[in-house]
Amino acid sequence: MSQKTETSCISDLMSSDIRYTVLNRAINDGARMILDKNDIKIIGDDIEGYLYIVADNLDTVKKSNAEVIFDDYYSVICYEEDIAEYIKSKNIGFNEILKFKVFKYNSKEKFDGLEGDFRQLDLKYVDTVDREYPYLDTVEITERIKTGNIFGLFVENNLAGFIGIHREGTLGMLRIFDEYRNRGYAYQLEGLMINHMLDNAMEIVCDVMVDNESSMALQRKLGLEESEKCEYWLIRNE
């Protein structure tokens, strides 16, 4: 394969596959290119603490001899399962691999007929969000609330659930409290947040764990495009 063709393959993949949406955004925002060759790219987002690895295959990664300080990153994001398993096997602090599908809302149509008492949450709800959403620490939840990017749905003046935007710009943090489930509130909240993101000209992308069938069904119902392949997140040991 010629160098020109190899370069084109990687570039075309990153421009056409929705799995790379957040990575491309990070690059545009100034993420550091640690290694940039014809068949492999390693990008470090030093603000978010994410390391991205895009490669043709596992052999490419093994032969790259890239000088990466993995201790600098909270998570490594790969796009092939064998590459994720290889990095995990190196015993460099990552013992868990999470498997996601990526969903993207490509329409400009807003959702009509959303009914509910929706409110931007303020700082008095930090403890509630912290308790119900264990994937972010208190500091980041506080920051998300301060930016106005967490909304709640209230029923009879009681908080029934919430949704938010992660710091890297992905849609997520959706929680419906147990006593309010199976009432269509998840659809209402996500529809509201999609409208909010459209109003603010934001790219609408979310990562959904493959074993979360209800969330994947919700994304399909809302009309989001689903990635054909998965992405793999290695999470650092706490």
JSON list of C-alpha atoms in Angstrom, two decimals, residues 115-200:
[
{"chain": "A", "resi": 115, "resn": "GLU", "atom": "CA", "xyz": [-44.54, 18.06, 28.60]},
{"chain": "A", "resi": 116, "resn": "GLY", "atom": "CA", "xyz": [-43.09, 18.47, 32.03]},
{"chain": "A", "resi": 117, "resn": "ASP", "atom": "CA", "xyz": [-41.68, 20.79, 34.63]},
{"chain": "A", "resi": 118, "resn": "PHE", "atom": "CA", "xyz": [-38.11, 21.13, 33.34]},
{"chain": "A", "resi": 119, "resn": "ARG", "atom": "CA", "xyz": [-35.58, 23.23, 35.24]},
{"chain": "A", "resi": 120, "resn": "GLN", "atom": "CA", "xyz": [-31.87, 23.93, 35.13]},
{"chain": "A", "resi": 121, "resn": "LEU", "atom": "CA", "xyz": [-30.48, 22.47, 38.33]},
{"chain": "A", "resi": 122, "resn": "ASP", "atom": "CA", "xyz": [-28.64, 24.72, 40.75]},
{"chain": "A", "resi": 123, "resn": "LEU", "atom": "CA", "xyz": [-25.99, 23.96, 43.35]},
{"chain": "A", "resi": 124, "resn": "LYS", "atom": "CA", "xyz": [-28.44, 22.73, 45.97]},
{"chain": "A", "resi": 125, "resn": "TYR", "atom": "CA", "xyz": [-28.77, 19.57, 43.85]},
{"chain": "A", "resi": 126, "resn": "VAL", "atom": "CA", "xyz": [-25.04, 18.71, 43.83]},
{"chain": "A", "resi": 127, "resn": "ASP", "atom": "CA", "xyz": [-25.43, 16.03, 46.50]},
{"chain": "A", "resi": 128, "resn": "THR", "atom": "CA", "xyz": [-28.39, 14.43, 44.75]},
{"chain": "A", "resi": 129, "resn": "VAL", "atom": "CA", "xyz": [-26.65, 14.25, 41.38]},
{"chain": "A", "resi": 130, "resn": "ASP", "atom": "CA", "xyz": [-23.47, 13.04, 43.07]},
{"chain": "A", "resi": 131, "resn": "ARG", "atom": "CA", "xyz": [-25.36, 10.22, 44.78]},
{"chain": "A", "resi": 132, "resn": "GLU", "atom": "CA", "xyz": [-27.33, 9.16, 41.71]},
{"chain": "A", "resi": 133, "resn": "TYR", "atom": "CA", "xyz": [-24.54, 9.50, 39.12]},
{"chain": "A", "resi": 134, "resn": "PRO", "atom": "CA", "xyz": [-21.35, 7.83, 40.41]},
{"chain": "A", "resi": 135, "resn": "TYR", "atom": "CA", "xyz": [-19.29, 8.26, 37.24]},
{"chain": "A", "resi": 136, "resn": "LEU", "atom": "CA", "xyz": [-18.24, 11.86, 37.97]},
{"chain": "A", "resi": 137, "resn": "ASP", "atom": "CA", "xyz": [-16.75, 13.26, 41.15]},
{"chain": "A", "resi": 138, "resn": "THR", "atom": "CA", "xyz": [-18.31, 16.05, 43.17]},
{"chain": "A", "resi": 139, "resn": "VAL", "atom": "CA", "xyz": [-16.00, 18.70, 41.73]},
{"chain": "A", "resi": 140, "resn": "GLU", "atom": "CA", "xyz": [-16.97, 17.93, 38.14]},
{"chain": "A", "resi": 141, "resn": "ILE", "atom": "CA", "xyz": [-20.67, 17.69, 38.97]},
{"chain": "A", "resi": 142, "resn": "THR", "atom": "CA", "xyz": [-20.45, 21.10, 40.63]},
{"chain": "A", "resi": 143, "resn": "GLU", "atom": "CA", "xyz": [-18.73, 22.51, 37.54]},
{"chain": "A", "resi": 144, "resn": "ARG", "atom": "CA", "xyz": [-21.37, 21.02, 35.24]},
{"chain": "A", "resi": 145, "resn": "ILE", "atom": "CA", "xyz": [-24.19, 22.55, 37.29]},
{"chain": "A", "resi": 146, "resn": "LYS", "atom": "CA", "xyz": [-22.45, 25.94, 37.36]},
{"chain": "A", "resi": 147, "resn": "THR", "atom": "CA", "xyz": [-22.33, 25.97, 33.55]},
{"chain": "A", "resi": 148, "resn": "GLY", "atom": "CA", "xyz": [-26.09, 25.41, 33.38]},
{"chain": "A", "resi": 149, "resn": "ASN", "atom": "CA", "xyz": [-25.69, 22.07, 31.65]},
{"chain": "A", "resi": 150, "resn": "ILE", "atom": "CA", "xyz": [-27.71, 19.80, 33.92]},
{"chain": "A", "resi": 151, "resn": "PHE", "atom": "CA", "xyz": [-31.51, 19.83, 33.66]},
{"chain": "A", "resi": 152, "resn": "GLY", "atom": "CA", "xyz": [-34.01, 18.15, 35.93]},
{"chain": "A", "resi": 153, "resn": "LEU", "atom": "CA", "xyz": [-37.59, 16.98, 35.46]},
{"chain": "A", "resi": 154, "resn": "PHE", "atom": "CA", "xyz": [-39.86, 17.70, 38.41]},
{"chain": "A", "resi": 155, "resn": "VAL", "atom": "CA", "xyz": [-43.09, 15.91, 39.26]},
{"chain": "A", "resi": 156, "resn": "GLU", "atom": "CA", "xyz": [-45.28, 17.59, 41.85]},
{"chain": "A", "resi": 157, "resn": "ASN", "atom": "CA", "xyz": [-42.26, 19.76, 42.70]},
{"chain": "A", "resi": 158, "resn": "ASN", "atom": "CA", "xyz": [-40.07, 16.71, 43.36]},
{"chain": "A", "resi": 159, "resn": "LEU", "atom": "CA", "xyz": [-37.01, 15.93, 41.26]},
{"chain": "A", "resi": 160, "resn": "ALA", "atom": "CA", "xyz": [-37.78, 12.79, 39.21]},
{"chain": "A", "resi": 161, "resn": "GLY", "atom": "CA", "xyz": [-34.61, 12.62, 37.15]},
{"chain": "A", "resi": 162, "resn": "PHE", "atom": "CA", "xyz": [-31.94, 14.62, 35.36]},
{"chain": "A", "resi": 163, "resn": "ILE", "atom": "CA", "xyz": [-29.75, 14.78, 32.27]},
{"chain": "A", "resi": 164, "resn": "GLY", "atom": "CA", "xyz": [-26.58, 16.66, 31.44]},
{"chain": "A", "resi": 165, "resn": "ILE", "atom": "CA", "xyz": [-23.74, 17.45, 29.07]},
{"chain": "A", "resi": 166, "resn": "HIS", "atom": "CA", "xyz": [-20.31, 16.09, 29.88]},
{"chain": "A", "resi": 167, "resn": "ARG", "atom": "CA", "xyz": [-17.33, 18.41, 29.90]},
{"chain": "A", "resi": 168, "resn": "GLU", "atom": "CA", "xyz": [-16.11, 17.06, 26.54]},
{"chain": "A", "resi": 169, "resn": "GLY", "atom": "CA", "xyz": [-19.51, 17.96, 25.07]},
{"chain": "A", "resi": 170, "resn": "THR", "atom": "CA", "xyz": [-21.24, 14.57, 24.93]},
{"chain": "A", "resi": 171, "resn": "LEU", "atom": "CA", "xyz": [-24.87, 14.11, 25.88]},
{"chain": "A", "resi": 172, "resn": "GLY", "atom": "CA", "xyz": [-25.34, 11.92, 28.94]},
{"chain": "A", "resi": 173, "resn": "MET", "atom": "CA", "xyz": [-25.77, 11.74, 32.71]},
{"chain": "A", "resi": 174, "resn": "LEU", "atom": "CA", "xyz": [-29.35, 10.56, 32.21]},
{"chain": "A", "resi": 175, "resn": "ARG", "atom": "CA", "xyz": [-30.99, 9.26, 35.38]},
{"chain": "A", "resi": 176, "resn": "ILE", "atom": "CA", "xyz": [-34.64, 8.60, 36.18]},
{"chain": "A", "resi": 177, "resn": "PHE", "atom": "CA", "xyz": [-35.24, 7.77, 39.83]},
{"chain": "A", "resi": 178, "resn": "ASP", "atom": "CA", "xyz": [-36.70, 4.33, 40.50]},
{"chain": "A", "resi": 179, "resn": "GLU", "atom": "CA", "xyz": [-40.14, 5.48, 41.59]},
{"chain": "A", "resi": 180, "resn": "TYR", "atom": "CA", "xyz": [-40.59, 7.49, 38.36]},
{"chain": "A", "resi": 181, "resn": "ARG", "atom": "CA", "xyz": [-39.52, 4.93, 35.77]},
{"chain": "A", "resi": 182, "resn": "ASN", "atom": "CA", "xyz": [-41.65, 3.55, 32.93]},
{"chain": "A", "resi": 183, "resn": "ARG", "atom": "CA", "xyz": [-43.51, 6.82, 32.47]},
{"chain": "A", "resi": 184, "resn": "GLY", "atom": "CA", "xyz": [-41.69, 8.12, 29.38]},
{"chain": "A", "resi": 185, "resn": "TYR", "atom": "CA", "xyz": [-39.64, 10.63, 31.37]},
{"chain": "A", "resi": 186, "resn": "ALA", "atom": "CA", "xyz": [-36.30, 9.56, 29.83]},
{"chain": "A", "resi": 187, "resn": "TYR", "atom": "CA", "xyz": [-37.65, 10.40, 26.37]},
{"chain": "A", "resi": 188, "resn": "GLN", "atom": "CA", "xyz": [-38.90, 13.76, 27.64]},
{"chain": "A", "resi": 189, "resn": "LEU", "atom": "CA", "xyz": [-35.60, 14.67, 29.27]},
{"chain": "A", "resi": 190, "resn": "GLU", "atom": "CA", "xyz": [-33.41, 13.66, 26.37]},
{"chain": "A", "resi": 191, "resn": "GLY", "atom": "CA", "xyz": [-35.70, 15.38, 23.90]},
{"chain": "A", "resi": 192, "resn": "LEU", "atom": "CA", "xyz": [-35.42, 18.54, 26.00]},
{"chain": "A", "resi": 193, "resn": "MET", "atom": "CA", "xyz": [-31.62, 18.32, 26.07]},
{"chain": "A", "resi": 194, "resn": "ILE", "atom": "CA", "xyz": [-31.41, 17.72, 22.33]},
{"chain": "A", "resi": 195, "resn": "ASN", "atom": "CA", "xyz": [-33.49, 20.87, 21.80]},
{"chain": "A", "resi": 196, "resn": "HIS", "atom": "CA", "xyz": [-31.18, 22.76, 24.17]},
{"chain": "A", "resi": 197, "resn": "MET", "atom": "CA", "xyz": [-28.09, 21.58, 22.29]},
{"chain": "A", "resi": 198, "resn": "LEU", "atom": "CA", "xyz": [-29.63, 22.47, 18.92]},
{"chain": "A", "resi": 199, "resn": "ASP", "atom": "CA", "xyz": [-30.42, 25.95, 20.23]},
{"chain": "A", "resi": 200, "resn": "ASN", "atom": "CA", "xyz": [-26.74, 26.32, 21.16]}
]
